[in-house]
């Protein structure tokens, strides 16, 4: 390298900030891109300035930025990546829907009507409950199919909801009804209501 002052080589003053020195270095590297000789001179000038700044720091004349004093710290921080937020499995994300108020209220109105019929109507042999369940299955399939137009998927989700609802509702009814008084509500009525609530959740929040 010639006797040219390294500050002059980079085109900065001796009291320039570190950011200004870096910007000048980057500009010149970009300007002389492909010119190995000039790039080497630029890097030599840059290193000479850093050494000069460190000497001045040791003499107490300036305060060297942390990123100059501890460059290894910058490398370690760069290697550390933030922990990604916990996400639900891909298959669950594919099933989950973000319903509009209409998507929630429309099936909700149907199931509210079916729940009312199931609770208020008494029939021998549970014929009304069976008919209500058939209608409830049809409502769930209709609203699920309307979202993705996948009939098989709609039927599968509805059948899963129906089976889980009847079994779980029956177990809860046999445990809960003897302990509390819910009027004339029978275990079959309770499990039917529970199933309708589950089917409403499925048809509203899944697809």
Coordinates of N, CA and C in Angstrom, one line a residue:
X1 N 0.8 -1.2 0.0 CA 0.0 0.0 0.0 C 0.9 1.2 0.0
X2 N 0.5 2.3 -0.7 CA 1.2 3.5 -0.7 C 1.2 4.3 0.6
X3 N 1.9 5.4 0.7 CA 1.9 6.2 1.9 C 0.6 7.0 2.1
X4 N -0.4 6.8 1.3 CA -1.7 7.5 1.4 C -2.3 7.2 2.7
X5 N -2.8 8.2 3.4 CA -3.5 8.0 4.7 C -4.7 7.1 4.5
X6 N -4.9 6.1 5.4 CA -6.0 5.2 5.2 C -7.4 5.9 5.2
X7 N -7.4 7.0 6.0 CA -8.7 7.7 6.0 C -8.9 8.4 4.7
X8 N -7.9 8.9 4.0 CA -8.0 9.5 2.7 C -8.4 8.4 1.7
X9 N -7.8 7.2 1.9 CA -8.1 6.1 0.9 C -9.6 5.8 0.9
X10 N -10.2 5.8 2.1 CA -11.6 5.5 2.2 C -12.5 6.8 2.0
X11 N -11.8 7.9 2.0 CA -12.6 9.2 1.8 C -13.3 9.6 2.9
X12 N -12.8 9.4 4.2 CA -13.5 9.9 5.4 C -12.5 10.7 6.2
X13 N -13.1 11.5 7.1 CA -12.2 12.3 8.0 C -11.8 11.4 9.2
X14 N -10.8 11.9 9.9 CA -10.2 11.1 11.0 C -11.2 11.1 12.2
X15 N -12.2 12.0 12.2 CA -13.1 11.9 13.3 C -14.5 11.3 12.9
X16 N -14.4 10.6 11.8 CA -15.7 10.0 11.2 C -16.1 8.9 12.2
X17 N -17.4 8.7 12.3 CA -18.0 7.6 13.1 C -17.7 6.3 12.5
X18 N -17.9 5.2 13.2 CA -17.6 3.9 12.7 C -18.6 3.6 11.6
X19 N -19.9 4.0 11.7 CA -20.9 3.7 10.7 C -20.5 4.4 9.4
X20 N -20.0 5.6 9.5 CA -19.5 6.4 8.3 C -18.3 5.7 7.6
X21 N -17.4 5.1 8.5 CA -16.3 4.4 7.9 C -16.8 3.1 7.2
X22 N -17.7 2.4 7.8 CA -18.2 1.2 7.2 C -18.9 1.5 5.9
X23 N -19.7 2.6 5.9 CA -20.4 2.9 4.7 C -19.5 3.3 3.5
X24 N -18.4 4.0 3.9 CA -17.4 4.4 2.9 C -16.7 3.1 2.3
X25 N -16.4 2.2 3.2 CA -15.8 1.0 2.8 C -16.7 0.2 1.9
X26 N -17.9 0.1 2.2 CA -18.9 -0.7 1.4 C -19.1 -0.1 0.1
X27 N -19.2 1.3 0.0 CA -19.3 2.0 -1.2 C -18.2 1.7 -2.2
X28 N -17.0 1.8 -1.6 CA -15.8 1.6 -2.5 C -15.7 0.1 -2.9
X29 N -16.0 -0.8 -2.0 CA -16.0 -2.2 -2.5 C -16.9 -2.5 -3.6
X30 N -18.1 -1.8 -3.5 CA -19.1 -2.0 -4.6 C -18.6 -1.3 -5.9
X31 N -17.9 -0.1 -5.7 CA -17.4 0.6 -6.9 C -16.3 -0.2 -7.6
X32 N -15.4 -0.8 -6.8 CA -14.3 -1.5 -7.4 C -14.5 -3.0 -7.5
X33 N -15.8 -3.4 -7.5 CA -16.1 -4.8 -7.6 C -15.4 -5.5 -8.8
X34 N -14.7 -6.6 -8.4 CA -13.9 -7.3 -9.5 C -12.5 -6.8 -9.7
X35 N -12.2 -5.7 -9.1 CA -10.8 -5.1 -9.1 C -10.1 -5.6 -7.9
X36 N -9.4 -6.7 -8.0 CA -8.7 -7.3 -6.8 C -7.7 -6.4 -6.1
X37 N -7.0 -5.7 -6.9 CA -5.9 -4.8 -6.3 C -6.5 -3.7 -5.5
X38 N -7.5 -3.0 -6.1 CA -8.2 -1.9 -5.3 C -8.9 -2.4 -4.1
X39 N -9.5 -3.6 -4.2 CA -10.3 -4.1 -3.1 C -9.3 -4.5 -2.0
X40 N -8.1 -5.0 -2.3 CA -7.1 -5.3 -1.3 C -6.7 -4.0 -0.6
X41 N -6.5 -2.9 -1.4 CA -6.1 -1.7 -0.8 C -7.2 -1.1 0.2
X42 N -8.4 -1.3 -0.3 CA -9.5 -0.8 0.6 C -9.6 -1.5 1.9
X43 N -9.4 -2.8 1.8 CA -9.4 -3.6 3.1 C -8.3 -3.3 4.0
X44 N -7.1 -3.1 3.4 CA -5.9 -2.7 4.2 C -6.2 -1.4 4.9
X45 N -6.7 -0.4 4.1 CA -7.0 0.9 4.7 C -8.1 0.7 5.8
X46 N -9.1 -0.1 5.6 CA -10.1 -0.3 6.6 C -9.5 -0.9 7.9
X47 N -8.6 -2.0 7.7 CA -8.0 -2.6 8.9 C -7.1 -1.6 9.6
X48 N -6.4 -0.8 8.8 CA -5.5 0.2 9.5 C -6.3 1.2 10.3
X49 N -7.5 1.6 9.8 CA -8.3 2.5 10.6 C -8.8 1.8 11.9
X50 N -9.2 0.6 11.8 CA -9.7 -0.2 13.0 C -8.5 -0.3 14.0
X51 N -7.4 -0.6 13.5 CA -6.2 -0.7 14.5 C -6.0 0.7 15.1
X52 N -6.1 1.8 14.3 CA -5.8 3.1 14.8 C -6.9 3.4 15.9
X53 N -8.1 3.1 15.6 CA -9.2 3.3 16.6 C -9.0 2.5 17.9
X54 N -8.5 1.3 17.7 CA -8.3 0.5 18.9 C -7.2 1.1 19.8
X55 N -6.1 1.6 19.1 CA -5.0 2.2 19.8 C -5.5 3.4 20.5
X56 N -6.3 4.2 19.9 CA -6.9 5.4 20.5 C -7.8 5.0 21.7
X57 N -8.5 3.9 21.5 CA -9.3 3.5 22.6 C -8.5 3.1 23.9
X58 N -7.4 2.4 23.6 CA -6.5 2.0 24.7 C -5.9 3.2 25.4
X59 N -5.7 4.3 24.6 CA -5.2 5.5 25.2 C -6.3 6.4 25.8
X60 N -7.5 5.9 25.8 CA -8.6 6.6 26.4 C -9.1 7.8 25.6
X61 N -8.7 7.9 24.3 CA -9.1 9.1 23.5 C -10.5 8.9 22.9
X62 N -10.9 7.7 22.6 CA -12.3 7.5 22.1 C -12.9 6.2 22.7
X63 N -14.2 6.1 22.5 CA -14.9 4.9 23.0 C -15.2 4.1 21.7
X64 N -14.7 2.9 21.7 CA -14.9 2.0 20.5 C -16.3 1.3 20.7
X65 N -17.1 1.3 19.6 CA -18.4 0.6 19.7 C -18.2 -0.9 20.1
X66 N -19.2 -1.4 20.7 CA -19.1 -2.8 21.2 C -18.9 -3.8 20.0
X67 N -19.4 -3.4 18.8 CA -19.3 -4.3 17.7 C -17.9 -4.4 17.1
X68 N -17.1 -3.3 17.5 CA -15.7 -3.4 17.1 C -14.9 -4.1 18.2
X69 N -15.2 -3.8 19.4 CA -14.4 -4.4 20.5 C -14.6 -5.9 20.6
X70 N -15.8 -6.3 20.4 CA -16.2 -7.7 20.5 C -16.8 -8.3 19.3
X71 N -16.1 -8.4 18.2 CA -16.7 -8.9 16.9 C -17.2 -10.3 17.0
X72 N -16.5 -11.1 17.9 CA -17.0 -12.5 18.1 C -18.4 -12.6 18.7
X73 N -18.7 -11.5 19.4 CA -20.1 -11.5 20.0 C -21.1 -11.3 18.9
X74 N -20.8 -10.5 17.9 CA -21.7 -10.3 16.8 C -21.9 -11.6 16.0
X75 N -20.8 -12.4 15.9 CA -20.9 -13.7 15.2 C -21.9 -14.7 15.9
X76 N -21.7 -14.7 17.3 CA -22.5 -15.6 18.1 C -24.0 -15.2 18.0
X77 N -24.2 -13.9 18.1 CA -25.6 -13.4 18.0 C -26.2 -13.7 16.7
X78 N -25.4 -13.6 15.6 CA -26.0 -13.9 14.3 C -26.3 -15.3 14.1
X79 N -25.6 -16.2 14.8 CA -25.8 -17.6 14.7 C -27.1 -18.0 15.4
X80 N -27.4 -17.3 16.5 CA -28.6 -17.6 17.3 C -29.8 -17.1 16.6
X81 N -30.7 -18.0 16.3 CA -32.0 -17.7 15.7 C -33.1 -17.8 16.7
X82 N -34.1 -16.8 16.6 CA -35.2 -16.9 17.6 C -36.0 -18.2 17.5
X83 N -36.4 -18.6 18.6 CA -37.2 -19.8 18.6 C -38.5 -19.6 17.9
X84 N -38.8 -20.4 16.9 CA -40.1 -20.2 16.2 C -41.3 -20.5 17.1
X85 N -42.4 -19.7 16.9 CA -43.6 -19.9 17.7 C -44.1 -21.3 17.5
X86 N -44.6 -21.9 18.6 CA -45.2 -23.2 18.5 C -46.4 -23.2 17.6
X87 N -46.4 -24.1 16.6 CA -47.5 -24.2 15.7 C -48.2 -25.5 15.8
X88 N -49.5 -25.5 15.5 CA -50.2 -26.7 15.5 C -49.8 -27.6 14.3
X89 N -50.0 -28.9 14.4 CA -49.6 -29.8 13.2 C -50.3 -29.3 11.9
X90 N -49.6 -29.7 10.8 CA -50.1 -29.3 9.5 C -51.5 -29.8 9.2
X91 N -51.7 -31.1 9.7 CA -53.0 -31.7 9.4 C -54.1 -31.0 10.1
X92 N -53.8 -30.5 11.3 CA -54.9 -29.7 12.1 C -55.1 -28.4 11.5
X93 N -54.0 -27.7 11.0 CA -54.2 -26.4 10.3 C -55.0 -26.6 9.1
X94 N -54.9 -27.7 8.4 CA -55.7 -27.9 7.2 C -57.1 -28.1 7.4
X95 N -57.5 -28.6 8.7 CA -58.9 -28.9 9.0 C -59.5 -27.7 9.7
X96 N -58.7 -26.9 10.3 CA -59.3 -25.8 11.1 C -59.8 -24.6 10.2
X97 N -60.9 -24.1 10.5 CA -61.5 -23.0 9.7 C -61.5 -21.7 10.5
X98 N -61.6 -20.6 9.8 CA -61.8 -19.3 10.4 C -63.1 -18.8 10.0
X99 N -64.2 -19.2 10.7 CA -65.5 -18.9 10.2 C -65.9 -17.5 10.4
X100 N -66.8 -17.0 9.5 CA -67.4 -15.7 9.7 C -68.6 -15.9 10.7
X101 N -69.1 -14.8 11.2 CA -70.3 -14.9 12.1 C -71.4 -15.7 11.4
X102 N -71.6 -15.5 10.1 CA -72.7 -16.3 9.5 C -72.4 -17.8 9.5
X103 N -71.2 -18.1 9.3 CA -70.8 -19.6 9.3 C -71.1 -20.2 10.7
X104 N -71.0 -19.4 11.8 CA -71.3 -19.9 13.1 C -72.8 -19.9 13.4
X105 N -73.4 -18.8 13.1 CA -74.8 -18.6 13.5 C -75.8 -19.5 12.6
X106 N -75.5 -19.7 11.4 CA -76.4 -20.4 10.5 C -76.6 -21.9 11.0
X107 N -75.5 -22.7 11.2 CA -75.7 -24.0 11.8 C -76.2 -23.9 13.2
X108 N -75.8 -22.9 13.9 CA -76.2 -22.7 15.3 C -77.7 -22.6 15.4
X109 N -78.3 -21.9 14.5 CA -79.8 -21.8 14.5 C -80.5 -23.1 14.3
X110 N -79.9 -23.9 13.4 CA -80.5 -25.2 13.1 C -80.4 -26.1 14.4
X111 N -79.2 -26.1 15.0 CA -79.0 -27.0 16.1 C -79.7 -26.5 17.4
X112 N -79.9 -25.2 17.5 CA -80.7 -24.7 18.6 C -82.2 -25.2 18.5
X113 N -82.7 -25.2 17.2 CA -84.0 -25.7 17.0 C -84.1 -27.2 17.3
X114 N -83.1 -28.0 16.9 CA -83.1 -29.4 17.1 C -83.0 -29.7 18.6
X115 N -82.2 -28.9 19.3 CA -82.0 -29.1 20.8 C -83.4 -28.8 21.4
X116 N -84.1 -27.8 21.0 CA -85.4 -27.5 21.6 C -86.4 -28.6 21.4
X117 N -86.4 -29.1 20.2 CA -87.3 -30.2 19.9 C -87.0 -31.4 20.7
X118 N -85.7 -31.7 20.8 CA -85.2 -32.9 21.6 C -85.6 -32.8 23.1
X119 N -85.5 -31.6 23.6 CA -85.7 -31.5 25.1 C -87.2 -31.4 25.4
X120 N -88.0 -30.7 24.5 CA -89.4 -30.5 24.9 C -90.3 -31.6 24.4
X121 N -89.9 -32.4 23.5 CA -90.8 -33.4 22.9 C -90.5 -34.8 23.5
X122 N -91.5 -35.4 24.1 CA -91.4 -36.7 24.6 C -92.1 -37.7 23.7
X123 N -91.4 -38.8 23.3 CA -92.1 -39.8 22.4 C -91.6 -41.1 22.8
X124 N -92.5 -42.1 22.7 CA -92.2 -43.5 23.0 C -91.2 -44.0 22.1
X125 N -90.2 -44.7 22.6 CA -89.1 -45.3 21.8 C -88.1 -44.4 21.3
X126 N -88.2 -43.1 21.6 CA -87.2 -42.1 21.2 C -87.2 -41.8 19.7
X127 N -88.4 -41.9 19.1 CA -88.4 -41.7 17.7 C -88.1 -40.3 17.3
X128 N -88.5 -39.3 18.1 CA -88.3 -37.9 17.9 C -86.7 -37.7 17.9
X129 N -86.1 -38.3 18.9 CA -84.6 -38.1 19.1 C -83.9 -38.7 17.9
X130 N -84.3 -39.8 17.4 CA -83.7 -40.5 16.3 C -83.9 -39.6 15.0
X131 N -85.1 -39.1 14.8 CA -85.3 -38.2 13.7 C -84.5 -36.9 13.8
X132 N -84.4 -36.4 15.0 CA -83.6 -35.1 15.2 C -82.1 -35.4 14.9
X133 N -81.6 -36.6 15.3 CA -80.2 -36.9 15.0 C -80.0 -37.0 13.5
X134 N -80.9 -37.6 12.8 CA -80.8 -37.7 11.4 C -80.7 -36.3 10.7
X135 N -81.6 -35.4 11.2 CA -81.6 -34.1 10.7 C -80.3 -33.4 11.1
X136 N -79.8 -33.6 12.3 CA -78.5 -33.0 12.7 C -77.4 -33.4 11.9
X137 N -77.3 -34.7 11.6 CA -76.3 -35.2 10.7 C -76.3 -34.5 9.3
X138 N -77.5 -34.4 8.8 CA -77.7 -33.8 7.5 C -77.2 -32.3 7.5
X139 N -77.6 -31.6 8.6 CA -77.1 -30.2 8.7 C -75.6 -30.1 8.8
X140 N -75.0 -31.0 9.5 CA -73.5 -30.9 9.6 C -72.9 -31.2 8.3
X141 N -73.4 -32.2 7.6 CA -72.8 -32.6 6.3 C -73.0 -31.4 5.3
X142 N -74.2 -30.8 5.3 CA -74.4 -29.7 4.4 C -73.5 -28.5 4.6
X143 N -73.3 -28.1 5.9 CA -72.5 -26.9 6.1 C -71.0 -27.2 5.9
X144 N -70.6 -28.4 6.2 CA -69.2 -28.8 5.9 C -68.9 -28.9 4.4
X145 N -69.8 -29.5 3.7 CA -69.6 -29.6 2.3 C -69.6 -28.3 1.6
X146 N -70.4 -27.4 2.1 CA -70.5 -26.0 1.5 C -69.1 -25.3 1.5
X147 N -68.3 -25.6 2.5 CA -67.0 -24.9 2.7 C -66.0 -25.3 1.6
X148 N -65.8 -26.7 1.5 CA -64.7 -27.2 0.7 C -65.3 -28.0 -0.5
X149 N -66.6 -28.2 -0.5 CA -67.2 -29.1 -1.5 C -66.6 -30.5 -1.6
X150 N -66.3 -31.0 -0.4 CA -65.7 -32.3 -0.3 C -66.7 -33.2 0.5
X151 N -67.5 -33.9 -0.2 CA -68.6 -34.7 0.5 C -68.1 -35.7 1.4
X152 N -67.1 -36.5 0.9 CA -66.5 -37.6 1.8 C -65.9 -37.1 3.1
X153 N -65.2 -36.0 3.0 CA -64.6 -35.4 4.2 C -65.7 -34.9 5.1
X154 N -66.8 -34.3 4.6 CA -67.9 -33.8 5.4 C -68.6 -35.0 6.1
X155 N -68.8 -36.1 5.4 CA -69.5 -37.2 6.0 C -68.6 -37.8 7.1
X156 N -67.3 -37.9 6.8 CA -66.4 -38.5 7.8 C -66.3 -37.7 9.1
X157 N -66.2 -36.4 9.0 CA -66.1 -35.5 10.2 C -67.4 -35.6 10.9
X158 N -68.5 -35.6 10.2 CA -69.9 -35.7 10.9 C -70.0 -37.0 11.6
X159 N -69.7 -38.1 11.0 CA -69.8 -39.4 11.7 C -68.9 -39.5 12.9
X160 N -67.7 -39.0 12.8 CA -66.9 -38.9 14.0 C -67.5 -38.1 15.1
X161 N -68.0 -37.0 14.7 CA -68.7 -36.1 15.7 C -69.9 -36.8 16.3
X162 N -70.7 -37.5 15.5 CA -71.9 -38.2 16.0 C -71.5 -39.3 17.0
X163 N -70.5 -40.1 16.6 CA -70.1 -41.3 17.5 C -69.5 -40.8 18.8
X164 N -68.6 -39.8 18.7 CA -68.0 -39.3 19.9 C -69.0 -38.6 20.8
X165 N -70.0 -37.8 20.1 CA -71.0 -37.1 20.9 C -71.9 -38.1 21.6
X166 N -72.4 -39.1 21.0 CA -73.3 -40.0 21.6 C -72.6 -40.8 22.7
X167 N -71.4 -41.3 22.5 CA -70.7 -42.1 23.5 C -70.4 -41.2 24.7
X168 N -69.7 -40.0 24.4 CA -69.3 -39.1 25.5 C -70.5 -38.6 26.2
X169 N -71.5 -38.2 25.5 CA -72.7 -37.6 26.1 C -73.4 -38.6 27.0
X170 N -73.4 -39.9 26.5 CA -74.1 -40.9 27.4 C -73.3 -41.2 28.7
X171 N -72.0 -41.2 28.6 CA -71.2 -41.4 29.8 C -71.4 -40.2 30.8
X172 N -71.4 -39.0 30.2 CA -71.6 -37.8 31.1 C -72.9 -37.8 31.7
X173 N -73.9 -38.2 30.9 CA -75.3 -38.2 31.4 C -75.5 -39.2 32.6
X174 N -74.9 -40.4 32.4 CA -75.0 -41.4 33.4 C -74.3 -41.0 34.7
X175 N -73.3 -40.2 34.6 CA -72.6 -39.7 35.8 C -73.2 -38.5 36.4
X176 N -73.7 -37.6 35.5 CA -74.1 -36.3 36.0 C -75.6 -36.3 36.4
X177 N -76.5 -36.9 35.7 CA -77.9 -36.8 36.0 C -78.3 -37.3 37.3
X178 N -77.7 -38.4 37.8 CA -78.1 -38.8 39.2 C -77.7 -37.8 40.3
X179 N -76.7 -37.0 40.0 CA -76.2 -36.1 41.0 C -76.9 -34.7 41.0
X180 N -77.4 -34.3 39.8 CA -78.1 -33.0 39.8 C -79.5 -33.2 39.2
X181 N -80.4 -32.3 39.4 CA -81.7 -32.4 38.9 C -81.9 -31.5 37.7
X182 N -82.1 -32.1 36.5 CA -82.3 -31.4 35.3 C -83.7 -31.6 34.8
X183 N -84.6 -31.7 35.8 CA -86.0 -31.8 35.4 C -86.3 -33.2 34.8
X184 N -87.0 -33.3 33.7 CA -87.4 -34.5 33.1 C -86.4 -35.0 32.0
X185 N -85.2 -34.3 32.0 CA -84.3 -34.7 30.9 C -83.7 -36.1 31.1
X186 N -83.9 -36.9 30.1 CA -83.4 -38.3 30.2 C -82.0 -38.4 29.7
X187 N -81.3 -39.5 30.0 CA -79.9 -39.6 29.5 C -79.8 -39.6 27.9
X188 N -80.8 -40.1 27.3 CA -80.8 -40.1 25.8 C -81.0 -38.6 25.3
X189 N -81.8 -37.9 26.0 CA -82.0 -36.5 25.6 C -80.7 -35.7 25.8
X190 N -80.0 -36.0 27.0 CA -78.8 -35.3 27.3 C -77.7 -35.6 26.3
X191 N -77.5 -36.9 25.9 CA -76.5 -37.3 25.0 C -76.8 -36.7 23.6
X192 N -78.1 -36.6 23.2 CA -78.5 -36.0 22.0 C -78.1 -34.5 21.9
X193 N -78.4 -33.8 23.0 CA -78.1 -32.4 23.1 C -76.6 -32.2 23.0
X194 N -75.8 -33.0 23.7 CA -74.4 -33.0 23.7 C -73.8 -33.2 22.3
X195 N -74.4 -34.1 21.6 CA -74.0 -34.4 20.2 C -74.3 -33.3 19.3
X196 N -75.4 -32.6 19.5 CA -75.7 -31.5 18.6 C -74.7 -30.3 18.9
X197 N -74.4 -30.1 20.1 CA -73.4 -29.1 20.4 C -72.0 -29.4 19.7
X198 N -71.6 -30.7 19.8 CA -70.4 -31.1 19.2 C -70.5 -31.0 17.6
X199 N -71.6 -31.4 17.1 CA -71.7 -31.2 15.6 C -71.8 -29.8 15.2
X200 N -72.3 -28.9 16.0 CA -72.3 -27.5 15.7 C -70.9 -26.9 15.7
X201 N -70.1 -27.3 16.7 CA -68.7 -26.9 16.7 C -67.9 -27.4 15.5
X202 N -68.2 -28.7 15.1 CA -67.5 -29.2 14.0 C -67.9 -28.5 12.7
X203 N -69.1 -28.3 12.5 CA -69.6 -27.7 11.2 C -69.2 -26.2 11.2
X204 N -69.0 -25.6 12.3 CA -68.6 -24.2 12.3 C -67.1 -23.9 12.2
X205 N -66.3 -24.7 12.9 CA -64.9 -24.4 13.1 C -64.0 -25.4 12.4
X206 N -64.5 -26.4 11.7 CA -63.7 -27.3 10.9 C -64.2 -27.1 9.4
X207 N -63.4 -27.7 8.5 CA -63.7 -27.7 7.1 C -63.3 -29.0 6.4

